[in-house]
């Protein structure tokens, strides 16, 4: 039985949610393995839009179990709010279709506050985070002072653990000139929310092992994208977790051989939210047209996404780093009607030519794209479900991308709707 992982291959928002939802028809279990509610994954099913942040996209499909692995940072308040929001759309989330790793780290209000203080501060590098407390929670996890989901099951241990956490946070808060926190109030709010989270807590590693033994199909759902990976992304303008496919195993408690097929999600052009280098960014009418046609506004923060041409050099690099076997090319329809299209094939940096983006924020910011120009198409690709429906120039664009990124296209997505997909190779095929 083949298990597959879906990961973003650019700076996030590639359309992972739509593809995971589509693939979940063939899966029994969908697992999130990193990130938190900084993610915003959009599903459109028969005209109804579902926006998921922390919940795996599989939960919307009946019979599919969603799992939040230990690599995820879980804000219990945001989780409950999301569960309630989905209930309002007729999707019931119960311990039968959602399991949360006992050893996942909690995001607490101190984390989002610290994230906001840093982003608002005139001192230091502004990352343009989602201000959800993701970075501070991962820092506390690595600092071995974080609280975990399992701690909610033993409320009597909370005061000492929170006191310990606040030793660190109150020192930081003093530095920012903010009021110090008292453990009591935080203990009380956690005790209040604990009974709502506890029923979902489970030894996820064990349940996934049992699922594998029973021949169930597991789909791993990545959040963010390779260029936001804390090791391999455009550091320091990245998120605080590993977003590459190897994290699917670590962040869920399974071995490195677990994932048989890695599907990289690639948008047919490029977007980025927040600060940081973006060699093919377009601050002109073409960029604005991409943003409007692609409705490029953040799901989580509502921020306008920066837009630019497809960067084949950067995507090739991402796919190699993440070990991607095939890609889903999304939002091809957004390129309908452009007279010509540019594709970045390398960079000029300080008189040197590169076919990859070298490390170092300064060099990355100085990278000038080297473009190849291709003819656009006047016909429509919107809602196409077979190759035959695509204009010849669109087929050429996809084929040229495939060549440049040295990776086959397994799927093409042509609208936000669940079933508007051209299937070339089934990621679950053995
Ligand atoms: P994710 O974070 O990778 O799941 O992506 P987001 O949901 O943040 O952003 C992708 C946006 O593009 C969402 O609004 C989707 O509904 C939409 N989308 C996904 N695939 C397609 C597609 O093929 N064509 C168009 N036009 N929109 C798409
Ligand atoms: P999905 O899963 C796009 C970006 C933020 C910021 C940087 C760090 O929907 O693709 P963080 O809050 O994680 O510390 O912010 O990462 N970022 C995303 N950009 N899509 C996402 O998720 C993102 N999650 C974080 O904008 O630049
Ligand atoms: Mg998103």
Coordinates of C-alpha atoms and ligand atoms in Angstrom, one line a residue, residues 12-18 39-44 51 224 265 267 293-296 299 305 329-334 413-416 420, ligand 1:
X12 CA 3.3 28.4 0.6
X13 CA -0.3 28.9 -0.7
X14 CA 0.4 26.7 -3.8
X15 CA -3.0 25.0 -3.5
X16 CA -2.1 22.2 -1.1
X17 CA -5.5 22.2 0.5
X18 CA -7.3 21.6 -2.7
X39 CA -1.4 27.6 7.5
X40 CA -4.5 28.5 5.6
X41 CA -5.7 25.8 3.3
X42 CA -8.7 26.4 1.1
X43 CA -11.1 23.7 -0.2
X44 CA -14.0 24.5 -2.6
X51 CA -10.8 27.3 5.2
X224 CA 3.9 26.3 4.2
X265 CA 2.5 21.4 -5.1
X267 CA 1.8 27.2 -8.6
X293 CA -6.9 36.7 -11.4
X294 CA -5.4 34.4 -8.8
X295 CA -7.3 36.1 -5.9
X296 CA -4.0 36.3 -4.1
X299 CA -6.3 33.0 4.1
X305 CA 0.3 38.2 -1.6
X329 CA 0.9 22.2 -11.1
X330 CA -1.9 24.5 -9.8
X331 CA -3.6 27.7 -11.0
X332 CA -2.7 27.2 -14.6
X333 CA -6.0 28.9 -15.5
X334 CA -4.8 32.2 -13.9
X413 CA -5.3 21.9 -11.3
X414 CA -7.5 24.3 -13.4
X415 CA -9.8 25.9 -10.8
X416 CA -10.4 26.1 -7.1
X420 CA -11.2 20.3 -11.7
Ligands
LIG1 P1 -2.6 26.3 0.4 O1 -2.1 27.0 1.6 O2 -1.4 25.7 -0.4 O3 -3.6 25.2 0.7 O4 -3.2 27.3 -0.6 P2 -4.3 28.4 -0.2 O5 -5.6 27.8 0.0 O6 -3.8 29.3 0.8 O7 -4.3 29.3 -1.6 C1 -4.6 28.7 -2.8 C2 -5.8 29.5 -3.4 O8 -6.0 29.1 -4.8 C3 -7.1 29.1 -2.7 O9 -8.0 30.2 -2.8 C4 -7.7 28.0 -3.7 O10 -9.1 27.9 -3.6 C5 -7.2 28.5 -5.0 N1 -6.9 27.4 -6.0 C6 -6.3 26.2 -5.8 N2 -6.1 25.6 -7.0 C7 -6.5 26.4 -7.9 C8 -6.5 26.4 -9.4 O11 -6.1 25.5 -10.0 N3 -7.0 27.5 -10.0 C9 -7.5 28.6 -9.3 N4 -7.9 29.6 -10.0 N5 -7.5 28.7 -8.0 C10 -7.0 27.6 -7.3

